Amino acid sequence: MIYYFSGTGNSRFVAMQLAKYTKDTAFFIPEVFDAMESDITVGAGEAVGVVFPVYAWAPPAVVIDFLTHVHVDKKAFAYAVCTCGDKAGKTMDELRHVFPFKSAYSITMPNNYIPLYEVDEPELMREKINVATQRLPKIASEILARREIIDVHEGPEASFKTIVINPLFSLFATRTSKFSADSTCVGCGECEKNCAFGFIKLVDRKPVWEEGKCQMCMSCIMHCPVRAIQYGGGTRKRGRYVFPEPGAGQNSRIQPEDSLSAQSDGQKQDARNKTEGTAEFINSIDIKSFSNPGVVSRQLLTPANSNGRQAAVTEVHVQPGAMQPKHTHASSEQIWYAVKGSGKLFLSDNKERIFSAGDVVRFPENTVHGFINSGDEEFVYISVTCPPVNFAAGYLKDR
């Protein structure tokens, strides 16, 4: 068994990889905790692991609380893996009070605590993920061999950081009252969906944080598609980060063969323009978004993140009532494929036409077109533009 906690995907990735390599199963701690009817017992000869992020040089409170309900036999093999931006402090000393591990590791992953720090530069993100990806098979082999290894980078002043700073963090920096959503919020509900503790509810299509002790996992901030969520006044101009893995939701139970992190032994995680033969892969961290009120355009493939120069592919989300004014592309044609919802196309000569999920429309170059979401649900379409156009000028914000 592997139990993990993760807010933005770093620890989830590690847990999924270890589950794959050790042929084990990974469980998401908050969902296990909610469904738990009795304490968990790990018997002699069994193996159990816990994977979690380091928050202010200590384990998250939810991990400590959960592990007080996990009873490990002295003859079982318990191990712990923490992920951190750099240094773990005395995290494992704190964990040992509730979890009798025999092996422990720290793995450096991209930083995500934007209330205090900017996210890592893309090159550093890629380097950290590459190194972690290459380390995990070795860690897994040591776990399978039940080797007792302590490989944790505590860093300088580790005791001071864990014993002094962490309690201050828990006292002053875990209040939901500092969260807010600014005027760019489109009411999509991603924050509510990604809060593992149910602190967030949509009220009149705006998130409201209930009073409580937040884990500060950064999931709500990082998963907001338009960066509308803020924590105090320091996060507005800082970047966002979610582990670059398609579909990385908070699954409570993932079998190793279902792991979404499709890296084989020795493969490196290249977050930008990874080319194998003639194929080019664009990772999610290299996909920018532009936004206007009620409209978000994800730049899936453009000359900015691809070596291709023949076409641009975008994914556009239009909220109910939002619109894209009439416009033309003088030297490019455009094809739209409606994925979800329904609305009205604005055409030349003041003509309008219903455009619904499953429909396709082609606009030759210099053809007037626009759109309004006249329905009551989000409208999503895929746009292909040939040759590419720089869409930044048509949007207010570069995400």
mmCIF file of C-alpha atoms in Angstrom:
data_model
loop_
_atom_site.group_PDB
_atom_site.id
_atom_site.type_symbol
_atom_site.label_atom_id
_atom_site.label_comp_id
_atom_site.label_asym_id
_atom_site.label_seq_id
_atom_site.Cartn_x
_atom_site.Cartn_y
_atom_site.Cartn_z
ATOM 1 C CA MET A 1 0.000 0.000 0.000
ATOM 2 C CA ILE A 2 1.118 3.538 -0.749
ATOM 3 C CA TYR A 3 -0.742 6.462 0.780
ATOM 4 C CA TYR A 4 -0.140 9.888 -0.691
ATOM 5 C CA PHE A 5 -1.185 13.496 -0.381
ATOM 6 C CA SER A 6 -0.727 16.012 -3.187
ATOM 7 C CA GLY A 7 -2.071 19.444 -4.071
ATOM 8 C CA THR A 8 -0.516 20.282 -7.410
ATOM 9 C CA GLY A 9 0.636 16.841 -8.531
ATOM 10 C CA ASN A 10 4.303 16.487 -7.527
ATOM 11 C CA SER A 11 3.749 13.898 -4.797
ATOM 12 C CA ARG A 12 1.028 12.211 -6.798
ATOM 13 C CA PHE A 13 3.472 11.671 -9.649
ATOM 14 C CA VAL A 14 6.025 10.167 -7.263
ATOM 15 C CA ALA A 15 3.424 7.902 -5.667
ATOM 16 C CA MET A 16 2.132 6.713 -9.044
ATOM 17 C CA GLN A 17 5.632 5.945 -10.288
ATOM 18 C CA LEU A 18 6.545 4.044 -7.150
ATOM 19 C CA ALA A 19 3.271 2.113 -7.408
ATOM 20 C CA LYS A 20 4.119 1.188 -10.986
ATOM 21 C CA TYR A 21 7.683 0.100 -10.263
ATOM 22 C CA THR A 22 6.836 -1.818 -7.081
ATOM 23 C CA LYS A 23 3.568 -3.273 -8.451
ATOM 24 C CA ASP A 24 1.691 -1.707 -5.573
ATOM 25 C CA THR A 25 -1.418 0.459 -5.285
ATOM 26 C CA ALA A 26 -1.567 4.171 -4.396
ATOM 27 C CA PHE A 27 -4.373 5.742 -2.359
ATOM 28 C CA PHE A 28 -5.171 9.462 -1.991
ATOM 29 C CA ILE A 29 -5.119 10.188 1.753
ATOM 30 C CA PRO A 30 -8.070 12.633 2.074
ATOM 31 C CA GLU A 31 -10.464 10.250 0.347
ATOM 32 C CA VAL A 32 -9.216 7.258 2.331
ATOM 33 C CA PHE A 33 -9.522 9.287 5.531
ATOM 34 C CA ASP A 34 -13.108 10.323 4.722
ATOM 35 C CA ALA A 35 -14.181 6.741 4.005
ATOM 36 C CA MET A 36 -12.299 5.170 6.920
ATOM 37 C CA GLU A 37 -14.523 3.263 9.346
ATOM 38 C CA SER A 38 -11.716 1.794 11.436
ATOM 39 C CA ASP A 39 -7.969 2.143 11.840
ATOM 40 C CA ILE A 40 -5.587 0.540 9.337
ATOM 41 C CA THR A 41 -3.242 -2.228 10.461
ATOM 42 C CA VAL A 42 -0.089 -3.157 8.557
ATOM 43 C CA GLY A 43 0.938 -6.672 9.476
ATOM 44 C CA ALA A 44 4.321 -8.354 9.791
ATOM 45 C CA GLY A 45 5.964 -8.899 6.415
ATOM 46 C CA GLU A 46 3.846 -6.268 4.673
ATOM 47 C CA ALA A 47 5.136 -3.049 3.122
ATOM 48 C CA VAL A 48 3.565 0.393 3.438
ATOM 49 C CA GLY A 49 4.697 3.735 2.077
ATOM 50 C CA VAL A 50 3.653 7.342 2.497
ATOM 51 C CA VAL A 51 4.372 10.081 -0.056
ATOM 52 C CA PHE A 52 3.702 13.743 0.674
ATOM 53 C CA PRO A 53 4.894 17.313 0.043
ATOM 54 C CA VAL A 54 6.878 19.296 2.612
ATOM 55 C CA TYR A 55 5.008 22.348 3.907
ATOM 56 C CA ALA A 56 7.188 24.832 5.785
ATOM 57 C CA TRP A 57 9.754 22.120 6.569
ATOM 58 C CA ALA A 58 7.267 19.639 8.057
ATOM 59 C CA PRO A 59 4.638 17.140 6.882
ATOM 60 C CA PRO A 60 1.130 18.474 6.115
ATOM 61 C CA ALA A 61 -1.238 18.192 9.074
ATOM 62 C CA VAL A 62 -3.562 15.860 7.150
ATOM 63 C CA VAL A 63 -0.714 13.360 6.715
ATOM 64 C CA ILE A 64 0.122 13.385 10.422
ATOM 65 C CA ASP A 65 -3.550 13.070 11.381
ATOM 66 C CA PHE A 66 -4.074 10.190 8.979
ATOM 67 C CA LEU A 67 -1.005 8.263 10.111
ATOM 68 C CA THR A 68 -2.152 8.295 13.729
ATOM 69 C CA HIS A 69 -4.764 5.827 12.466
ATOM 70 C CA VAL A 70 -2.246 3.565 10.718
ATOM 71 C CA HIS A 71 -0.670 0.939 12.983
ATOM 72 C CA VAL A 72 2.492 -0.662 11.628
ATOM 73 C CA ASP A 73 3.881 -3.935 12.953
ATOM 74 C CA LYS A 74 7.540 -3.855 13.966
ATOM 75 C CA LYS A 75 8.282 -6.537 11.381
ATOM 76 C CA ALA A 76 6.606 -4.636 8.549
ATOM 77 C CA PHE A 77 8.609 -2.498 6.127
ATOM 78 C CA ALA A 78 7.525 1.148 6.235
ATOM 79 C CA TYR A 79 9.026 3.886 4.088
ATOM 80 C CA ALA A 80 8.438 7.590 3.527
ATOM 81 C CA VAL A 81 9.097 9.854 0.542
ATOM 82 C CA CYS A 82 8.672 13.613 0.702
ATOM 83 C CA THR A 83 8.779 16.098 -2.164
ATOM 84 C CA CYS A 84 10.078 19.622 -1.661
ATOM 85 C CA GLY A 85 11.302 22.636 -3.586
ATOM 86 C CA ASP A 86 14.794 22.143 -2.196
ATOM 87 C CA LYS A 87 15.291 21.341 1.509
ATOM 88 C CA ALA A 88 13.173 19.135 3.759
ATOM 89 C CA GLY A 89 14.341 20.383 7.170
ATOM 90 C CA LYS A 90 13.520 17.951 9.983
ATOM 91 C CA THR A 91 10.367 16.769 8.240
ATOM 92 C CA MET A 92 11.185 13.111 8.742
ATOM 93 C CA ASP A 93 11.870 13.619 12.446
ATOM 94 C CA GLU A 94 8.336 14.966 12.782
ATOM 95 C CA LEU A 95 6.941 12.083 10.768
ATOM 96 C CA ARG A 96 8.701 9.485 12.889
ATOM 97 C CA HIS A 97 6.522 10.440 15.869
ATOM 98 C CA VAL A 98 3.552 8.783 14.146
ATOM 99 C CA PHE A 99 5.049 6.546 11.443
ATOM 100 C CA PRO A 100 7.879 4.068 12.202
ATOM 101 C CA PHE A 101 9.561 4.150 8.799
ATOM 102 C CA LYS A 102 12.750 2.244 8.071
ATOM 103 C CA SER A 103 13.636 4.115 4.876
ATOM 104 C CA ALA A 104 13.132 7.744 3.943
ATOM 105 C CA TYR A 105 13.838 9.871 0.883
ATOM 106 C CA SER A 106 13.418 13.473 -0.166
ATOM 107 C CA ILE A 107 12.879 14.334 -3.826
ATOM 108 C CA THR A 108 13.338 17.828 -5.198
ATOM 109 C CA MET A 109 10.410 18.956 -7.342
ATOM 110 C CA PRO A 110 9.193 22.314 -8.748
ATOM 111 C CA ASN A 111 8.322 24.911 -6.132
ATOM 112 C CA ASN A 112 4.657 25.935 -5.851
ATOM 113 C CA TYR A 113 4.278 28.052 -2.702
ATOM 114 C CA ILE A 114 3.495 31.335 -4.420
ATOM 115 C CA PRO A 115 2.269 33.259 -1.339
ATOM 116 C CA LEU A 116 5.987 33.750 -0.610
ATOM 117 C CA TYR A 117 7.939 32.740 -3.711
ATOM 118 C CA GLU A 118 7.760 32.899 -7.482
ATOM 119 C CA VAL A 119 7.465 29.543 -9.218
ATOM 120 C CA ASP A 120 10.634 28.092 -10.683
ATOM 121 C CA GLU A 121 11.723 29.050 -14.162
ATOM 122 C CA PRO A 122 10.557 26.517 -16.794
ATOM 123 C CA GLU A 123 14.112 25.264 -17.348
ATOM 124 C CA LEU A 124 14.524 24.566 -13.623
ATOM 125 C CA MET A 125 11.121 22.855 -13.485
ATOM 126 C CA ARG A 126 12.159 20.545 -16.289
ATOM 127 C CA GLU A 127 15.511 19.811 -14.690
ATOM 128 C CA LYS A 128 13.925 18.925 -11.335
ATOM 129 C CA ILE A 129 11.359 16.632 -12.953
ATOM 130 C CA ASN A 130 14.026 14.983 -15.108
ATOM 131 C CA VAL A 131 16.244 14.234 -12.110
ATOM 132 C CA ALA A 132 13.303 12.957 -10.047
ATOM 133 C CA THR A 133 12.112 10.734 -12.883
ATOM 134 C CA GLN A 134 15.534 9.155 -13.174
ATOM 135 C CA ARG A 135 15.867 8.621 -9.409
ATOM 136 C CA LEU A 136 12.545 6.858 -8.911
ATOM 137 C CA PRO A 137 13.451 3.445 -10.431
ATOM 138 C CA LYS A 138 16.440 3.225 -8.063
ATOM 139 C CA ILE A 139 14.344 4.214 -5.054
ATOM 140 C CA ALA A 140 11.752 1.629 -6.040
ATOM 141 C CA SER A 141 14.381 -1.097 -6.337
ATOM 142 C CA GLU A 142 15.651 -0.262 -2.846
ATOM 143 C CA ILE A 143 12.099 -0.427 -1.507
ATOM 144 C CA LEU A 144 11.536 -3.809 -3.142
ATOM 145 C CA ALA A 145 14.801 -5.044 -1.606
ATOM 146 C CA ARG A 146 13.641 -3.579 1.738
ATOM 147 C CA ARG A 147 16.891 -1.746 2.200
ATOM 148 C CA GLU A 148 16.956 0.612 5.160
ATOM 149 C CA ILE A 149 18.165 3.895 3.673
ATOM 150 C CA ILE A 150 17.821 7.484 4.864
ATOM 151 C CA ASP A 151 18.425 9.815 1.903
ATOM 152 C CA VAL A 152 16.918 13.148 2.947
ATOM 153 C CA HIS A 153 18.328 16.588 2.143
ATOM 154 C CA GLU A 154 17.577 18.524 5.315
ATOM 155 C CA GLY A 155 19.530 21.699 4.475
ATOM 156 C CA PRO A 156 21.029 24.244 6.878
ATOM 157 C CA GLU A 157 19.263 25.315 10.080
ATOM 158 C CA ALA A 158 16.913 22.374 9.660
ATOM 159 C CA SER A 159 15.874 22.176 13.318
ATOM 160 C CA PHE A 160 15.129 25.899 13.534
ATOM 161 C CA LYS A 161 12.995 25.796 10.407
ATOM 162 C CA THR A 162 10.942 22.802 11.501
ATOM 163 C CA ILE A 163 10.660 23.530 15.213
ATOM 164 C CA VAL A 164 10.263 27.319 15.095
ATOM 165 C CA ILE A 165 9.051 28.408 11.659
ATOM 166 C CA ASN A 166 6.594 25.573 10.977
ATOM 167 C CA PRO A 167 4.435 26.238 14.066
ATOM 168 C CA LEU A 168 4.261 29.908 13.041
ATOM 169 C CA PHE A 169 3.221 28.824 9.546
ATOM 170 C CA SER A 170 0.485 26.616 11.016
ATOM 171 C CA LEU A 171 -0.721 29.427 13.255
ATOM 172 C CA PHE A 172 -0.736 32.354 10.835
ATOM 173 C CA ALA A 173 -0.507 31.096 7.244
ATOM 174 C CA THR A 174 -3.262 28.475 7.041
ATOM 175 C CA ARG A 175 -6.340 30.674 7.182
ATOM 176 C CA THR A 176 -8.901 30.447 4.437
ATOM 177 C CA SER A 177 -9.837 34.105 5.025
ATOM 178 C CA LYS A 178 -6.883 35.223 2.912
ATOM 179 C CA PHE A 179 -8.180 33.490 -0.215
ATOM 180 C CA SER A 180 -10.240 35.449 -2.712
ATOM 181 C CA ALA A 181 -11.318 35.412 -6.351
ATOM 182 C CA ASP A 182 -10.851 38.598 -8.371
ATOM 183 C CA SER A 183 -13.031 40.009 -11.145
ATOM 184 C CA THR A 184 -11.553 37.683 -13.778
ATOM 185 C CA CYS A 185 -13.253 34.656 -12.178
ATOM 186 C CA VAL A 186 -15.474 32.863 -14.716
ATOM 187 C CA GLY A 187 -17.263 30.598 -12.232
ATOM 188 C CA CYS A 188 -15.956 27.385 -13.772
ATOM 189 C CA GLY A 189 -15.846 25.504 -10.457
ATOM 190 C CA GLU A 190 -12.349 24.075 -10.879
ATOM 191 C CA CYS A 191 -11.367 25.388 -7.442
ATOM 192 C CA GLU A 192 -14.296 23.657 -5.773
ATOM 193 C CA LYS A 193 -13.594 20.414 -7.627
ATOM 194 C CA ASN A 194 -9.899 20.410 -6.727
ATOM 195 C CA CYS A 195 -10.242 21.186 -3.022
ATOM 196 C CA ALA A 196 -9.745 17.828 -1.322
ATOM 197 C CA PHE A 197 -11.198 19.109 1.937
ATOM 198 C CA GLY A 198 -14.422 20.726 0.736
ATOM 199 C CA PHE A 199 -13.525 24.203 1.980
ATOM 200 C CA ILE A 200 -14.671 25.832 -1.277
ATOM 201 C CA LYS A 201 -18.260 26.267 -2.433
ATOM 202 C CA LEU A 202 -19.563 28.226 -5.416
ATOM 203 C CA VAL A 203 -22.051 30.896 -4.413
ATOM 204 C CA ASP A 204 -23.547 32.888 -7.315
ATOM 205 C CA ARG A 205 -20.810 31.409 -9.528
ATOM 206 C CA LYS A 206 -18.043 32.717 -7.255
ATOM 207 C CA PRO A 207 -15.904 30.621 -4.882
ATOM 208 C CA VAL A 208 -16.357 31.090 -1.150
ATOM 209 C CA TRP A 209 -13.861 29.614 1.295
ATOM 210 C CA GLU A 210 -15.356 28.239 4.479
ATOM 211 C CA GLU A 211 -13.641 28.956 7.763
ATOM 212 C CA GLY A 212 -11.161 26.248 8.627
ATOM 213 C CA LYS A 213 -7.555 25.191 8.825
ATOM 214 C CA CYS A 214 -6.389 25.056 5.224
ATOM 215 C CA GLN A 215 -3.514 22.728 4.307
ATOM 216 C CA MET A 216 -2.140 25.387 1.922
ATOM 217 C CA CYS A 217 -1.759 22.763 -0.790
ATOM 218 C CA MET A 218 -2.192 25.497 -3.461
ATOM 219 C CA SER A 219 -4.534 23.283 -5.471
ATOM 220 C CA CYS A 220 -7.272 25.902 -5.855
ATOM 221 C CA ILE A 221 -4.858 28.647 -6.920
ATOM 222 C CA MET A 222 -2.894 26.474 -9.307
ATOM 223 C CA HIS A 223 -5.873 24.824 -11.004
ATOM 224 C CA CYS A 224 -7.720 28.077 -11.706
ATOM 225 C CA PRO A 225 -7.690 28.365 -15.530
ATOM 226 C CA VAL A 226 -7.764 32.182 -15.501
ATOM 227 C CA ARG A 227 -5.584 32.841 -12.424
ATOM 228 C CA ALA A 228 -8.466 34.573 -10.686
ATOM 229 C CA ILE A 229 -7.729 33.096 -7.244
ATOM 230 C CA GLN A 230 -5.376 35.011 -4.994
ATOM 231 C CA TYR A 231 -3.958 34.555 -1.516
ATOM 232 C CA GLY A 232 -3.496 37.954 0.050
ATOM 233 C CA GLY A 233 -1.869 40.512 -2.224
ATOM 234 C CA GLY A 234 1.304 38.708 -3.216
ATOM 235 C CA THR A 235 0.144 36.095 -5.710
ATOM 236 C CA ARG A 236 -1.401 38.233 -8.444
ATOM 237 C CA LYS A 237 1.766 38.654 -10.514
ATOM 238 C CA ARG A 238 3.325 35.295 -9.735
ATOM 239 C CA GLY A 239 3.244 32.275 -11.989
ATOM 240 C CA ARG A 240 1.255 29.082 -11.567
ATOM 241 C CA TYR A 241 2.312 25.452 -11.561
ATOM 242 C CA VAL A 242 0.601 22.074 -11.852
ATOM 243 C CA PHE A 243 2.604 18.919 -12.518
ATOM 244 C CA PRO A 244 2.682 18.547 -16.329
ATOM 245 C CA GLU A 245 0.689 15.351 -16.543
ATOM 246 C CA PRO A 246 -2.531 14.980 -18.561
ATOM 247 C CA GLY A 247 -5.583 14.253 -16.456
ATOM 248 C CA ALA A 248 -3.811 14.310 -13.096
ATOM 249 C CA GLY A 249 -6.883 14.494 -10.896
ATOM 250 C CA GLN A 250 -6.957 13.482 -7.246
ATOM 251 C CA ASN A 251 -7.744 9.802 -7.801
ATOM 252 C CA SER A 252 -8.205 7.882 -4.573
ATOM 253 C CA ARG A 253 -7.115 4.540 -5.973
ATOM 254 C CA ILE A 254 -4.889 4.056 -8.987
ATOM 255 C CA GLN A 255 -3.600 0.678 -10.082
ATOM 256 C CA PRO A 256 0.033 0.788 -11.275
ATOM 257 C CA GLU A 257 -0.896 -0.172 -14.822
ATOM 258 C CA ASP A 258 -3.305 2.784 -14.917
ATOM 259 C CA SER A 259 -0.570 5.279 -14.045
ATOM 260 C CA LEU A 260 -0.938 8.419 -16.129
ATOM 261 C CA SER A 261 2.763 9.238 -15.967
ATOM 262 C CA ALA A 262 3.823 7.271 -19.012
ATOM 263 C CA GLN A 263 7.588 7.419 -18.461
ATOM 264 C CA SER A 264 9.515 4.167 -18.909
ATOM 265 C CA ASP A 265 12.851 3.349 -17.274
ATOM 266 C CA GLY A 266 15.557 5.713 -18.446
ATOM 267 C CA GLN A 267 13.143 8.048 -20.211
ATOM 268 C CA LYS A 268 13.554 11.700 -19.412
ATOM 269 C CA GLN A 269 10.653 14.045 -18.839
ATOM 270 C CA ASP A 270 11.183 16.863 -21.313
ATOM 271 C CA ALA A 271 8.598 19.568 -20.715
ATOM 272 C CA ARG A 272 9.069 21.314 -24.041
ATOM 273 C CA ASN A 273 9.095 20.173 -27.653
ATOM 274 C CA LYS A 274 10.172 16.620 -27.018
ATOM 275 C CA THR A 275 10.952 15.149 -30.419
ATOM 276 C CA GLU A 276 11.191 11.424 -31.139
ATOM 277 C CA GLY A 277 11.686 10.778 -34.844
ATOM 278 C CA THR A 278 9.197 13.029 -36.607
ATOM 279 C CA ALA A 279 6.776 13.433 -33.679
ATOM 280 C CA GLU A 280 6.773 16.576 -31.553
ATOM 281 C CA PHE A 281 5.164 16.632 -28.120
ATOM 282 C CA ILE A 282 4.038 19.823 -26.384
ATOM 283 C CA ASN A 283 3.874 19.541 -22.614
ATOM 284 C CA SER A 284 1.210 21.309 -20.590
ATOM 285 C CA ILE A 285 3.632 23.700 -18.869
ATOM 286 C CA ASP A 286 4.404 25.199 -22.294
ATOM 287 C CA ILE A 287 0.758 25.895 -23.130
ATOM 288 C CA LYS A 288 -0.067 29.548 -22.456
ATOM 289 C CA SER A 289 -3.547 30.953 -22.077
ATOM 290 C CA PHE A 290 -4.947 34.338 -23.101
ATOM 291 C CA SER A 291 -8.129 35.723 -21.598
ATOM 292 C CA ASN A 292 -10.828 38.323 -21.974
ATOM 293 C CA PRO A 293 -13.822 38.593 -19.642
ATOM 294 C CA GLY A 294 -15.568 35.231 -19.825
ATOM 295 C CA VAL A 295 -13.231 33.844 -22.501
ATOM 296 C CA VAL A 296 -10.058 31.774 -22.087
ATOM 297 C CA SER A 297 -8.006 30.677 -25.090
ATOM 298 C CA ARG A 298 -5.444 27.933 -24.453
ATOM 299 C CA GLN A 299 -2.645 28.118 -27.036
ATOM 300 C CA LEU A 300 -2.198 24.394 -27.551
ATOM 301 C CA LEU A 301 0.176 24.557 -30.487
ATOM 302 C CA THR A 302 1.663 27.762 -31.863
ATOM 303 C CA PRO A 303 5.060 28.924 -33.136
ATOM 304 C CA ALA A 304 5.745 30.004 -29.542
ATOM 305 C CA ASN A 305 5.879 26.412 -28.270
ATOM 306 C CA SER A 306 6.382 24.378 -31.443
ATOM 307 C CA ASN A 307 8.774 24.069 -34.353
ATOM 308 C CA GLY A 308 5.786 23.876 -36.685
ATOM 309 C CA ARG A 309 4.922 26.935 -38.726
ATOM 310 C CA GLN A 310 1.939 25.736 -40.771
ATOM 311 C CA ALA A 311 -0.891 25.863 -38.225
ATOM 312 C CA ALA A 312 -1.938 27.025 -34.763
ATOM 313 C CA VAL A 313 -4.317 25.013 -32.570
ATOM 314 C CA THR A 314 -6.216 26.614 -29.697
ATOM 315 C CA GLU A 315 -8.843 25.454 -27.206
ATOM 316 C CA VAL A 316 -11.329 28.213 -26.400
ATOM 317 C CA HIS A 317 -13.676 28.291 -23.395
ATOM 318 C CA VAL A 318 -16.559 30.772 -23.528
ATOM 319 C CA GLN A 319 -18.750 31.282 -20.472
ATOM 320 C CA PRO A 320 -22.530 31.909 -20.738
ATOM 321 C CA GLY A 321 -23.163 35.441 -21.992
ATOM 322 C CA ALA A 322 -19.556 36.022 -23.049
ATOM 323 C CA MET A 323 -18.725 36.800 -26.631
ATOM 324 C CA GLN A 324 -16.001 37.186 -29.211
ATOM 325 C CA PRO A 325 -16.677 40.261 -31.366
ATOM 326 C CA LYS A 326 -16.748 40.083 -35.131
ATOM 327 C CA HIS A 327 -13.296 40.030 -36.704
ATOM 328 C CA THR A 328 -11.374 38.734 -39.727
ATOM 329 C CA HIS A 329 -7.998 37.175 -40.415
ATOM 330 C CA ALA A 330 -6.651 38.799 -43.544
ATOM 331 C CA SER A 331 -4.223 36.062 -44.583
ATOM 332 C CA SER A 332 -5.342 32.974 -42.668
ATOM 333 C CA GLU A 333 -8.230 30.578 -42.774
ATOM 334 C CA GLN A 334 -9.713 29.151 -39.590
ATOM 335 C CA ILE A 335 -11.639 25.989 -38.735
ATOM 336 C CA TRP A 336 -13.694 25.678 -35.548
ATOM 337 C CA TYR A 337 -14.909 22.406 -34.064
ATOM 338 C CA ALA A 338 -17.533 22.760 -31.315
ATOM 339 C CA VAL A 339 -16.784 20.382 -28.443
ATOM 340 C CA LYS A 340 -19.305 21.408 -25.806
ATOM 341 C CA GLY A 341 -22.354 23.652 -25.490
ATOM 342 C CA SER A 342 -24.169 25.838 -27.984
ATOM 343 C CA GLY A 343 -24.252 29.472 -29.100
ATOM 344 C CA LYS A 344 -24.567 31.828 -32.053
ATOM 345 C CA LEU A 345 -22.048 32.567 -34.774
ATOM 346 C CA PHE A 346 -21.842 36.167 -36.002
ATOM 347 C CA LEU A 347 -21.352 36.220 -39.765
ATOM 348 C CA SER A 348 -21.137 38.847 -42.493
ATOM 349 C CA ASP A 349 -24.197 40.932 -43.444
ATOM 350 C CA ASN A 350 -25.406 40.715 -39.825
ATOM 351 C CA LYS A 351 -26.310 37.056 -40.253
ATOM 352 C CA GLU A 352 -26.338 34.670 -37.315
ATOM 353 C CA ARG A 353 -26.284 30.884 -37.107
ATOM 354 C CA ILE A 354 -26.572 28.370 -34.247
ATOM 355 C CA PHE A 355 -23.284 26.581 -33.579
ATOM 356 C CA SER A 356 -23.486 23.518 -31.288
ATOM 357 C CA ALA A 357 -21.348 20.648 -30.034
ATOM 358 C CA GLY A 358 -20.356 18.408 -32.927
ATOM 359 C CA ASP A 359 -20.580 21.152 -35.578
ATOM 360 C CA VAL A 360 -17.634 22.261 -37.702
ATOM 361 C CA VAL A 361 -17.276 25.595 -39.499
ATOM 362 C CA ARG A 362 -14.555 26.873 -41.835
ATOM 363 C CA PHE A 363 -13.821 30.566 -42.277
ATOM 364 C CA PRO A 364 -11.734 31.319 -45.394
ATOM 365 C CA GLU A 365 -9.244 34.163 -45.110
ATOM 366 C CA ASN A 366 -10.723 37.638 -44.656
ATOM 367 C CA THR A 367 -14.118 36.177 -43.633
ATOM 368 C CA VAL A 368 -16.113 37.963 -40.926
ATOM 369 C CA HIS A 369 -16.849 35.802 -37.879
ATOM 370 C CA GLY A 370 -17.607 36.112 -34.170
ATOM 371 C CA PHE A 371 -19.469 34.225 -31.461
ATOM 372 C CA ILE A 372 -21.678 34.621 -28.384
ATOM 373 C CA ASN A 373 -22.468 31.912 -25.870
ATOM 374 C CA SER A 374 -26.238 32.243 -25.748
ATOM 375 C CA GLY A 375 -26.653 29.016 -23.781
ATOM 376 C CA ASP A 376 -26.564 28.366 -20.050
ATOM 377 C CA GLU A 377 -23.408 26.243 -19.928
ATOM 378 C CA GLU A 378 -19.783 26.729 -20.877
ATOM 379 C CA PHE A 379 -19.076 26.551 -24.613
ATOM 380 C CA VAL A 380 -15.802 24.961 -25.764
ATOM 381 C CA TYR A 381 -14.390 24.774 -29.247
ATOM 382 C CA ILE A 382 -11.120 23.823 -30.937
ATOM 383 C CA SER A 383 -9.742 26.259 -33.482
ATOM 384 C CA VAL A 384 -7.185 25.501 -36.204
ATOM 385 C CA THR A 385 -5.627 28.537 -37.924
ATOM 386 C CA CYS A 386 -3.539 28.234 -41.114
ATOM 387 C CA PRO A 387 -1.078 29.866 -41.251
ATOM 388 C CA PRO A 388 -0.746 30.782 -37.549
ATOM 389 C CA VAL A 389 -1.834 34.136 -36.181
ATOM 390 C CA ASN A 390 -0.490 35.906 -33.099
ATOM 391 C CA PHE A 391 -3.649 35.959 -30.958
ATOM 392 C CA ALA A 392 -2.160 37.952 -28.067
ATOM 393 C CA ALA A 393 -3.306 41.289 -29.485
ATOM 394 C CA GLY A 394 -6.943 40.196 -29.317
ATOM 395 C CA TYR A 395 -6.851 39.433 -25.588
ATOM 396 C CA LEU A 396 -6.467 41.610 -22.519
ATOM 397 C CA LYS A 397 -4.372 39.235 -20.474
ATOM 398 C CA ASP A 398 -1.487 36.878 -21.199
ATOM 399 C CA ARG A 399 -1.723 33.856 -18.944
#
